[in-house]
Coordinates of C-alpha atoms in Angstrom, one line a residue:
Chain A
M1 CA 82.0 220.0 -122.7
S2 CA 84.7 217.8 -124.2
S3 CA 88.3 218.9 -123.9
K4 CA 91.2 218.0 -126.0
V5 CA 93.6 215.3 -124.8
P6 CA 96.3 214.9 -127.5
A7 CA 98.0 211.5 -128.0
G8 CA 101.8 211.3 -127.4
L9 CA 101.8 213.3 -124.2
K10 CA 102.0 212.2 -120.6
Y11 CA 99.5 213.7 -118.1
S12 CA 99.5 214.3 -114.3
K13 CA 96.4 213.8 -112.1
E14 CA 96.8 217.5 -111.3
H15 CA 96.1 218.4 -114.9
E16 CA 99.5 219.1 -116.3
W17 CA 100.9 217.7 -119.5
V18 CA 104.4 216.6 -120.3
R19 CA 106.1 216.3 -123.7
V20 CA 109.2 214.2 -123.3
D21 CA 112.3 214.7 -125.6
G22 CA 115.2 212.6 -124.4
N23 CA 116.2 213.8 -120.9
K24 CA 114.2 217.0 -121.3
A25 CA 110.5 217.7 -121.0
V26 CA 108.2 220.6 -121.9
V27 CA 105.3 221.0 -119.5
G28 CA 102.0 222.9 -119.5
I29 CA 98.4 222.7 -118.2
T30 CA 95.7 220.7 -120.0
D31 CA 92.8 221.9 -122.0
H32 CA 90.5 220.6 -119.3
A33 CA 92.4 222.7 -116.7
Q34 CA 92.3 225.9 -118.7
M35 CA 88.6 225.5 -119.3
Q36 CA 87.9 225.1 -115.6
L37 CA 90.2 228.0 -114.7
G38 CA 88.6 230.4 -117.2
D39 CA 90.3 233.6 -118.3
I40 CA 93.9 233.5 -117.3
V41 CA 95.3 236.9 -116.4
F42 CA 98.7 236.2 -114.8
V43 CA 101.3 233.4 -114.5
D44 CA 103.9 233.3 -111.9
L45 CA 106.6 231.3 -113.8
P46 CA 109.3 229.1 -112.3
K47 CA 112.7 230.7 -112.6
V48 CA 115.3 229.3 -115.0
G49 CA 117.8 227.3 -113.0
A50 CA 115.3 226.5 -110.2
L51 CA 115.1 222.9 -109.1
V52 CA 111.5 221.6 -109.1
Q53 CA 110.1 218.4 -107.6
S54 CA 107.5 216.1 -108.9
M55 CA 104.0 217.0 -107.5
K56 CA 105.3 220.1 -105.7
P57 CA 104.2 223.6 -106.7
M58 CA 106.5 225.2 -109.3
G59 CA 104.4 228.3 -110.1
V60 CA 101.0 229.9 -109.8
I61 CA 98.4 230.7 -112.4
E62 CA 95.8 233.4 -111.8
S63 CA 92.4 233.5 -113.5
V64 CA 90.1 236.5 -113.0
K65 CA 88.5 234.7 -110.1
A66 CA 91.2 232.7 -108.3
A67 CA 94.8 231.6 -108.0
S68 CA 95.9 228.0 -108.4
D69 CA 99.2 226.2 -108.0
I70 CA 100.9 224.7 -111.0
F71 CA 102.4 221.4 -109.8
S72 CA 105.5 220.2 -111.5
P73 CA 104.7 216.8 -113.1
V74 CA 108.4 215.8 -113.0
S75 CA 111.6 216.5 -110.9
G76 CA 114.6 218.3 -112.4
K77 CA 116.0 221.7 -113.3
V78 CA 114.1 224.4 -115.1
I79 CA 116.0 225.2 -118.3
A80 CA 113.5 227.5 -120.0
A81 CA 110.3 229.3 -119.0
N82 CA 107.8 230.7 -121.5
G83 CA 108.3 234.5 -121.3
E84 CA 105.4 235.2 -123.7
L85 CA 103.1 234.4 -120.8
V86 CA 104.2 237.5 -118.9
K87 CA 102.5 239.9 -121.3
T88 CA 99.9 237.5 -122.9
P89 CA 98.9 234.9 -120.3
E90 CA 95.7 234.3 -122.3
I91 CA 97.6 232.2 -124.8
I92 CA 97.2 229.4 -122.4
N93 CA 93.4 229.7 -123.0
Q94 CA 94.0 229.8 -126.7
D95 CA 96.7 227.2 -127.2
C96 CA 97.5 225.3 -124.0
Y97 CA 99.4 222.5 -125.7
G98 CA 101.4 224.8 -128.1
K99 CA 102.2 228.5 -127.6
G100 CA 100.9 228.3 -124.0
W101 CA 103.6 225.9 -122.7
I102 CA 104.9 226.9 -119.3
A103 CA 108.4 225.5 -118.7
E104 CA 111.1 223.1 -120.0
I105 CA 112.7 220.9 -117.4
E106 CA 115.8 218.8 -117.5
L107 CA 114.8 215.5 -115.9
S108 CA 116.6 214.4 -112.8
Q109 CA 114.5 211.3 -112.3
P110 CA 113.2 210.0 -115.6
D111 CA 111.6 207.0 -113.9
E112 CA 108.9 209.3 -112.6
L113 CA 107.5 209.4 -116.2
N114 CA 106.2 205.9 -115.7
A115 CA 103.9 207.1 -112.9
L116 CA 102.2 209.6 -115.2
L117 CA 99.0 208.9 -117.2
D118 CA 98.7 208.3 -120.9
E119 CA 96.0 210.1 -122.9
K120 CA 93.5 207.3 -122.4
A121 CA 93.9 207.2 -118.6
Y122 CA 93.8 211.0 -118.4
A123 CA 90.7 211.2 -120.6
A124 CA 89.0 208.7 -118.3
L125 CA 90.1 210.7 -115.2
I126 CA 88.5 213.9 -116.4
S127 CA 85.3 212.2 -117.7
E128 CA 84.7 210.9 -114.1
A129 CA 84.7 214.4 -112.7
Chain B
M1 CA 96.7 222.2 -109.9
S2 CA 94.7 223.1 -106.9
R3 CA 92.9 226.2 -105.5
R4 CA 95.1 228.2 -103.2
R5 CA 94.1 229.1 -99.8
G6 CA 92.3 232.5 -99.3
T7 CA 91.9 233.4 -102.9
E8 CA 88.2 232.7 -103.3
A9 CA 86.6 235.7 -105.0
F10 CA 83.6 235.5 -102.8
R11 CA 84.1 235.2 -99.1
L12 CA 80.5 234.2 -98.5
S13 CA 81.1 231.1 -100.5
L14 CA 84.5 230.3 -99.0
Q15 CA 85.3 226.7 -99.7
P16 CA 87.4 224.5 -97.4
P17 CA 91.1 225.3 -98.0
H18 CA 93.0 223.3 -100.7
R19 CA 89.8 222.1 -102.3
R20 CA 90.8 220.6 -105.6
L21 CA 89.7 223.2 -108.2
I22 CA 89.7 221.0 -111.2
S23 CA 88.4 217.6 -110.2
S24 CA 84.9 218.9 -109.1
P25 CA 83.7 221.4 -111.7
T26 CA 80.2 221.5 -110.3
V27 CA 79.2 221.7 -106.7
V28 CA 77.7 218.4 -105.6
R29 CA 75.4 218.7 -102.6
N30 CA 72.2 217.4 -101.3
P31 CA 69.6 219.3 -103.4
A32 CA 67.3 219.2 -100.4
V33 CA 69.5 221.8 -98.7
A34 CA 71.0 223.7 -101.6
N35 CA 69.0 226.8 -102.5
R36 CA 68.5 227.0 -106.3
T37 CA 66.8 229.7 -108.3
A38 CA 64.1 228.8 -110.8
L39 CA 66.7 229.2 -113.6
Y40 CA 69.2 226.8 -112.1
P41 CA 68.5 224.1 -114.8
T42 CA 68.9 226.7 -117.5
H43 CA 72.3 227.7 -116.2
V44 CA 73.5 224.1 -116.1
A45 CA 72.1 223.5 -119.6
L46 CA 74.1 226.5 -120.8
G47 CA 77.3 225.0 -119.4
A48 CA 77.7 227.3 -116.5
K49 CA 80.3 226.7 -113.8
V50 CA 78.3 226.6 -110.6
I51 CA 79.5 227.9 -107.2
D52 CA 78.0 228.3 -103.8
F53 CA 77.2 231.9 -103.0
G54 CA 75.5 232.9 -99.8
G55 CA 74.0 229.4 -99.6
W56 CA 72.8 229.4 -103.2
D57 CA 74.1 227.4 -106.2
M58 CA 74.7 230.1 -108.7
P59 CA 76.4 230.5 -112.1
L60 CA 80.0 231.8 -111.7
E61 CA 80.5 232.0 -115.5
Y62 CA 79.2 230.5 -118.6
P63 CA 81.5 228.9 -121.3
T64 CA 82.0 232.5 -122.6
H65 CA 84.0 233.2 -119.4
I66 CA 84.2 236.3 -117.2
L67 CA 86.2 238.6 -119.5
R68 CA 83.7 238.3 -122.4
E69 CA 80.7 238.6 -120.1
H70 CA 82.2 241.7 -118.4
T71 CA 83.0 243.3 -121.8
A72 CA 79.5 242.5 -123.1
T73 CA 78.0 244.3 -120.2
R74 CA 80.2 247.4 -120.7
T75 CA 79.7 247.6 -124.4
A76 CA 76.3 246.0 -125.1
A77 CA 74.4 244.3 -122.3
G78 CA 74.6 241.5 -119.7
L79 CA 71.7 239.5 -118.2
F80 CA 72.2 238.2 -114.6
D81 CA 70.1 235.8 -112.6
T82 CA 69.8 237.6 -109.2
A83 CA 66.9 235.6 -107.9
H84 CA 69.0 234.6 -104.9
M85 CA 68.6 238.1 -103.5
G86 CA 65.8 238.7 -101.0
E87 CA 62.7 240.8 -101.1
L88 CA 60.6 241.9 -98.1
L89 CA 57.4 243.9 -98.2
V90 CA 57.0 246.1 -95.1
E91 CA 53.5 247.3 -94.7
G92 CA 51.4 249.2 -92.2
P93 CA 51.0 252.6 -90.6
G94 CA 54.3 252.2 -88.7
A95 CA 56.3 251.0 -91.7
L96 CA 58.3 254.2 -92.4
E97 CA 58.9 255.0 -88.7
S98 CA 60.1 251.4 -88.1
L99 CA 62.5 251.3 -91.1
Q100 CA 63.8 254.7 -90.2
R101 CA 65.0 253.4 -86.9
L102 CA 66.9 250.5 -88.6
V103 CA 68.6 252.0 -91.5
S104 CA 71.3 254.7 -91.9
R105 CA 69.8 256.9 -94.6
D106 CA 66.8 259.1 -94.3
L107 CA 63.9 257.5 -96.1
A108 CA 61.5 260.4 -95.6
G109 CA 60.4 262.5 -98.5
M110 CA 60.5 259.7 -101.1
E111 CA 57.8 259.7 -103.7
D112 CA 55.9 256.5 -104.6
G113 CA 58.2 254.4 -106.8
Q114 CA 61.4 256.1 -105.5
G115 CA 64.1 254.0 -104.0
R116 CA 67.2 254.7 -101.9
Y117 CA 70.4 252.7 -101.2
T118 CA 70.8 252.4 -97.5
L119 CA 72.5 250.3 -94.7
L120 CA 70.9 248.1 -92.1
M121 CA 72.8 249.0 -88.9
T122 CA 74.0 247.4 -85.7
E123 CA 73.9 249.4 -82.4
R124 CA 77.7 249.7 -82.7
G125 CA 77.4 251.6 -85.9
T126 CA 78.5 248.7 -88.1
V127 CA 76.6 247.1 -90.9
L128 CA 74.2 244.0 -91.1
D129 CA 73.5 244.4 -94.8
D130 CA 73.2 246.9 -97.6
L131 CA 69.7 247.4 -98.9
V132 CA 67.7 249.2 -101.5
I133 CA 64.4 250.3 -100.2
F134 CA 61.6 251.5 -102.5
R135 CA 58.5 253.4 -101.4
Q136 CA 55.5 251.7 -103.2
A137 CA 52.8 253.7 -101.3
E138 CA 52.5 255.8 -98.2
N139 CA 52.6 252.7 -95.9
R140 CA 54.2 250.2 -98.1
Y141 CA 58.0 249.7 -98.6
Y142 CA 59.8 247.2 -100.9
V143 CA 63.1 246.1 -99.3
V144 CA 65.8 244.3 -101.5
T145 CA 68.5 242.5 -99.5
N146 CA 71.6 240.4 -100.2
A147 CA 71.2 236.6 -100.5
G148 CA 73.3 235.3 -97.6
T149 CA 71.9 237.9 -95.2
F150 CA 68.3 237.6 -96.1
Q151 CA 67.1 235.3 -93.3
S152 CA 68.9 237.3 -90.6
D153 CA 67.7 240.6 -92.1
A154 CA 64.2 239.4 -92.1
V155 CA 64.4 238.3 -88.4
H156 CA 66.1 241.6 -87.4
I157 CA 63.6 243.8 -89.3
S158 CA 60.5 241.9 -88.1
A159 CA 61.7 242.1 -84.5
H160 CA 61.9 245.9 -84.8
L161 CA 58.6 246.6 -86.6
K162 CA 55.9 248.6 -84.8
D163 CA 52.4 248.9 -86.4
A164 CA 53.8 247.2 -89.5
A165 CA 54.4 243.7 -90.7
A166 CA 57.0 242.2 -93.0
R167 CA 56.1 239.7 -95.7
N168 CA 58.7 237.5 -97.3
L169 CA 58.3 237.8 -101.1
Q170 CA 61.4 235.9 -102.0
P171 CA 59.9 232.4 -102.6
E172 CA 57.5 233.8 -105.2
T173 CA 59.8 236.3 -106.8
C174 CA 62.2 236.0 -109.7
K175 CA 64.8 238.8 -110.1
L176 CA 66.8 239.4 -113.2
D177 CA 69.3 242.2 -113.8
L178 CA 69.7 243.6 -117.3
Q179 CA 72.7 245.9 -117.4
G180 CA 74.7 247.9 -120.0
P181 CA 74.4 250.6 -122.7
K182 CA 71.9 248.5 -124.9
T183 CA 69.5 247.8 -121.9
F184 CA 66.7 250.0 -123.1
E185 CA 67.1 249.1 -126.8
I186 CA 66.6 245.5 -125.8
L187 CA 63.7 246.2 -123.3
A188 CA 61.9 248.1 -126.1
K189 CA 61.6 244.9 -128.1
V190 CA 59.8 243.1 -125.3
S191 CA 57.9 245.9 -123.6
S192 CA 55.8 248.8 -124.9
A193 CA 56.4 250.8 -121.7
L194 CA 58.6 253.8 -122.0
L195 CA 61.2 252.4 -119.7
R196 CA 64.0 254.6 -121.1
K197 CA 62.4 257.6 -119.3
L198 CA 62.7 255.9 -115.9
K199 CA 65.1 257.8 -113.6
R200 CA 67.8 256.3 -111.5
F201 CA 66.5 254.5 -108.4
R202 CA 62.9 254.7 -109.6
M203 CA 60.6 251.7 -109.9
T204 CA 57.6 251.2 -112.1
A205 CA 55.2 248.4 -113.0
A206 CA 55.4 247.3 -116.6
D207 CA 54.7 244.4 -118.9
V208 CA 57.9 242.7 -119.9
A209 CA 57.6 239.8 -122.4
G210 CA 53.9 239.6 -121.4
V211 CA 54.7 239.3 -117.7
R212 CA 53.7 241.9 -115.1
A213 CA 56.9 243.1 -113.6
L214 CA 58.4 245.7 -111.3
V215 CA 61.2 247.4 -113.2
S216 CA 63.7 249.5 -111.2
R217 CA 66.5 251.5 -112.9
S218 CA 69.4 250.3 -110.8
G219 CA 71.9 247.5 -110.6
Y220 CA 75.3 246.4 -109.5
S221 CA 77.5 246.9 -112.6
G222 CA 78.1 250.6 -112.3
E223 CA 76.5 251.1 -115.7
P224 CA 74.0 254.1 -115.8
N225 CA 71.8 252.1 -118.1
G226 CA 70.5 249.1 -116.3
V227 CA 67.4 247.7 -114.7
E228 CA 66.5 245.1 -112.1
L229 CA 63.3 243.2 -112.9
F230 CA 61.1 241.6 -110.2
F231 CA 58.3 239.3 -111.4
P232 CA 56.6 236.0 -110.5
Q233 CA 59.0 233.1 -110.2
K234 CA 56.8 230.9 -112.5
D235 CA 57.6 233.2 -115.4
A236 CA 61.3 233.1 -114.9
L237 CA 62.2 231.1 -118.0
R238 CA 59.7 233.1 -120.2
V239 CA 61.3 236.4 -119.3
W240 CA 64.9 235.1 -119.4
D241 CA 64.4 233.5 -122.9
A242 CA 62.6 236.6 -124.3
L243 CA 65.4 239.0 -123.1
L244 CA 68.1 236.7 -124.4
E245 CA 66.5 236.4 -127.8
A246 CA 65.7 240.1 -128.0
G247 CA 69.2 241.0 -127.0
R248 CA 71.2 238.6 -129.1
P249 CA 71.5 240.9 -132.1
A250 CA 72.7 243.7 -129.8
G251 CA 75.4 241.5 -128.3
L252 CA 73.7 240.6 -125.0
L253 CA 75.3 237.7 -123.0
P254 CA 74.1 235.8 -120.0
C255 CA 76.6 236.7 -117.2
G256 CA 77.6 235.0 -114.0
L257 CA 78.6 236.2 -110.6
G258 CA 82.3 236.4 -111.7
A259 CA 81.5 239.2 -114.1
R260 CA 79.1 240.8 -111.6
D261 CA 82.1 241.0 -109.2
T262 CA 84.6 242.5 -111.7
L263 CA 82.0 245.0 -112.9
R264 CA 81.1 246.2 -109.4
L265 CA 84.7 246.3 -108.3
E266 CA 85.8 248.5 -111.2
C267 CA 83.1 251.0 -110.1
C268 CA 83.9 250.6 -106.4
L269 CA 80.5 249.3 -105.3
P270 CA 80.8 247.6 -102.0
L271 CA 80.2 243.8 -101.5
Y272 CA 78.7 242.8 -98.2
G273 CA 81.1 240.5 -96.4
H274 CA 84.1 242.4 -98.0
E275 CA 83.8 246.2 -97.8
L276 CA 80.9 246.0 -95.4
S277 CA 80.4 243.9 -92.3
T278 CA 79.6 244.0 -88.7
A279 CA 83.2 245.0 -88.1
I280 CA 83.3 248.0 -90.4
T281 CA 81.4 251.2 -90.2
P282 CA 79.9 253.0 -93.2
L283 CA 82.1 256.0 -92.5
E284 CA 85.2 253.7 -92.8
A285 CA 83.8 252.2 -96.0
G286 CA 83.5 255.6 -97.6
L287 CA 79.7 255.5 -97.6
E288 CA 79.0 258.7 -95.6
W289 CA 76.6 259.8 -98.4
A290 CA 74.4 256.8 -97.4
V291 CA 74.3 257.9 -93.7
S292 CA 72.0 260.7 -92.4
L293 CA 73.8 261.6 -89.1
E294 CA 71.0 264.0 -88.1
K295 CA 68.5 261.2 -88.1
E296 CA 67.9 258.9 -85.1
F297 CA 68.6 255.3 -85.9
L298 CA 70.3 252.2 -84.4
G299 CA 74.0 252.9 -84.3
V300 CA 73.9 256.6 -84.9
T301 CA 75.5 257.5 -81.6
A302 CA 78.6 255.5 -82.4
L303 CA 78.7 257.0 -85.9
R304 CA 78.4 260.6 -84.6
R305 CA 81.3 259.9 -82.2
Q306 CA 83.4 258.4 -85.0
K307 CA 82.6 261.4 -87.3
Q308 CA 83.8 263.7 -84.5
E309 CA 86.9 261.8 -83.7
G310 CA 87.8 260.9 -87.2
V311 CA 87.8 257.4 -88.8
P312 CA 90.7 255.2 -87.8
R313 CA 90.6 253.3 -91.1
A314 CA 89.4 254.2 -94.6
L315 CA 88.7 252.3 -97.8
A316 CA 91.3 253.0 -100.4
A317 CA 91.1 252.2 -104.1
L318 CA 94.5 250.6 -105.1
K319 CA 95.8 250.3 -108.6
L320 CA 98.6 247.8 -109.0
A321 CA 101.5 248.3 -111.3
G322 CA 100.9 245.0 -113.2
R323 CA 98.4 242.3 -114.0
Q324 CA 98.9 240.1 -110.9
P325 CA 95.8 240.3 -108.7
A326 CA 96.0 240.8 -105.0
R327 CA 93.1 239.0 -103.5
A328 CA 91.0 239.7 -100.4
E329 CA 92.9 239.3 -97.1
S330 CA 96.3 240.2 -98.7
R331 CA 98.3 242.5 -96.3
V332 CA 98.9 246.1 -97.3
Y333 CA 102.2 247.8 -96.3
R334 CA 103.6 251.3 -96.3
G335 CA 107.3 250.8 -96.1
E336 CA 107.9 248.1 -93.5
R337 CA 104.7 248.6 -91.5
Q338 CA 101.4 246.9 -92.2
V339 CA 98.7 249.5 -92.6
G340 CA 95.8 247.4 -93.7
V341 CA 94.3 244.6 -95.6
V342 CA 92.7 244.0 -99.0
T343 CA 88.9 243.6 -98.9
S344 CA 88.4 242.7 -102.6
G345 CA 90.9 242.3 -105.4
T346 CA 90.9 241.2 -109.0
F347 CA 92.1 241.9 -112.5
G348 CA 90.0 244.8 -113.9
P349 CA 89.1 243.9 -117.4
T350 CA 88.1 247.4 -118.5
V351 CA 90.8 249.1 -116.5
G352 CA 93.4 246.7 -117.9
C353 CA 95.4 246.1 -114.7
A354 CA 95.0 244.5 -111.2
I355 CA 92.8 246.6 -108.9
A356 CA 91.9 246.2 -105.2
L357 CA 89.9 247.8 -102.5
A358 CA 91.7 247.9 -99.1
L359 CA 90.8 249.0 -95.6
V360 CA 93.9 250.9 -94.5
E361 CA 94.8 253.4 -91.7
A362 CA 93.2 256.7 -92.5
S363 CA 96.6 258.4 -93.0
A364 CA 97.5 255.9 -95.8
A365 CA 94.3 256.4 -97.7
A366 CA 95.1 259.7 -99.4
V367 CA 95.1 259.6 -103.2
G368 CA 98.6 259.3 -104.4
T369 CA 99.9 257.4 -101.5
Q370 CA 102.3 254.6 -102.5
L371 CA 101.7 251.3 -100.8
Q372 CA 102.7 247.7 -101.2
I373 CA 100.6 244.6 -101.2
E374 CA 102.0 241.2 -100.1
V375 CA 101.1 238.4 -102.5
R376 CA 102.8 235.0 -101.8
G377 CA 105.8 236.6 -100.1
N378 CA 106.4 239.3 -102.8
R379 CA 105.5 243.0 -102.3
L380 CA 103.6 244.4 -105.2
D381 CA 103.6 248.2 -105.7
A382 CA 100.1 249.8 -105.6
A383 CA 99.0 253.5 -105.6
V384 CA 95.9 254.9 -104.0
V385 CA 93.8 256.3 -106.8
E386 CA 90.5 258.2 -107.1
R387 CA 87.4 256.1 -106.8
P388 CA 86.0 254.6 -109.0
F389 CA 88.6 252.9 -111.1
H390 CA 86.2 253.1 -114.1
K391 CA 83.5 255.6 -114.8
P392 CA 81.1 254.4 -117.4
S393 CA 79.9 257.0 -119.9
K394 CA 76.7 258.8 -119.0
A395 CA 73.2 257.5 -119.4
S396 CA 71.6 257.8 -122.7

């Protein structure tokens, strides 16, 4: 199965995507991740105002079969979380790069973005699996 | 992202903690040691996610995913590869007597073709496995076991046989389960036998897709309409393909172990290793109906004593307030005190909320009791409800 890896986003090796806008970034999980997880039934969202650290868990996502940590791909302060996911977590399965975004983070260490993958490197990573 | 510790849906297949969920979508193991059913290549070709279950590489879900597979089984039909399960033929003049000493439920009085759900017992009154045993003839019994327990069951049963012998039929047998309201409509397209007339827990021989099969009206979805098919392994693909083609217009989907688990859990059917084990008695697991206390069998003394003294723990069906699942091994509290532990938990697709079975102190198991389940440091409200969570509409 081929999964979508849109251009213009940054990706983590833990299968999160990052859309950077100035000193802020919107994050979510990738198409590859949602396909592997299967039907998502619950998301434990990070709290607005919480400080998150790059490559540390910021939330949990539950599919029918298992729970998985969502790692924050960047460090900073959570300034928004996608409340739609509380009642309709399945929108991550339907539109993981759009309506299924998870959180918006104000970046405290923008340099970290350089360590993330571009779409080509991420596509290569998931094709190896 | 990575798989969290202790959240695996199937304890028999527990992976090392913190195994990366995403980076290894299929289990890579030495095929010389991995057990695979005849249909394994078919599952892979269909895009199934494969997991280890009881030592077998089995489909967890197809690209349709668990929710659609679950709903297909409740509203139309689902087809499950269950060839990982074990079959033993126990034959000889001492077959009935020997089995009677090993299992909890009285097997006497069955007609040919009749089957009973029963438990293979330890001397302590706990459970080695749950079985379905069919009488095929006066001195011939067909024993169906779980996958991960098959080898040890076979050794245990064989060691206790007197004037009877056990034959391992598993290597030559394929088993498929067809479950759901459209089961008999689909079977009618591939078999001229009047299978709709078959009663619950009865087995008959019939041609299915041109293959001689044993057909039993039973299953593990809770659906009243459902069959388990046993036939030669060499015909696996032929029967699988014929059923899928015959069922496609009716909405039949191939289903993996994920849907099998949510279907059985909504109907409160126990899973060995979770609700049943060598540390749990059938009385605690709410299976007194499968125990004949007046019969002599291994473990009966312990069970009679427990019946007299009362069970210390009981299995409770817990409905959670929200959608967040509480998985196996989550702690159950009543107020500040821990009163038990979750044995199985998931999101119930038909029920529409999170559901769990938990082994709790008997005093906390009464319907209506308000409990809390700890999930990642938070206490989630849960109420003890009547079993089962979901009651499928009656057989047609």
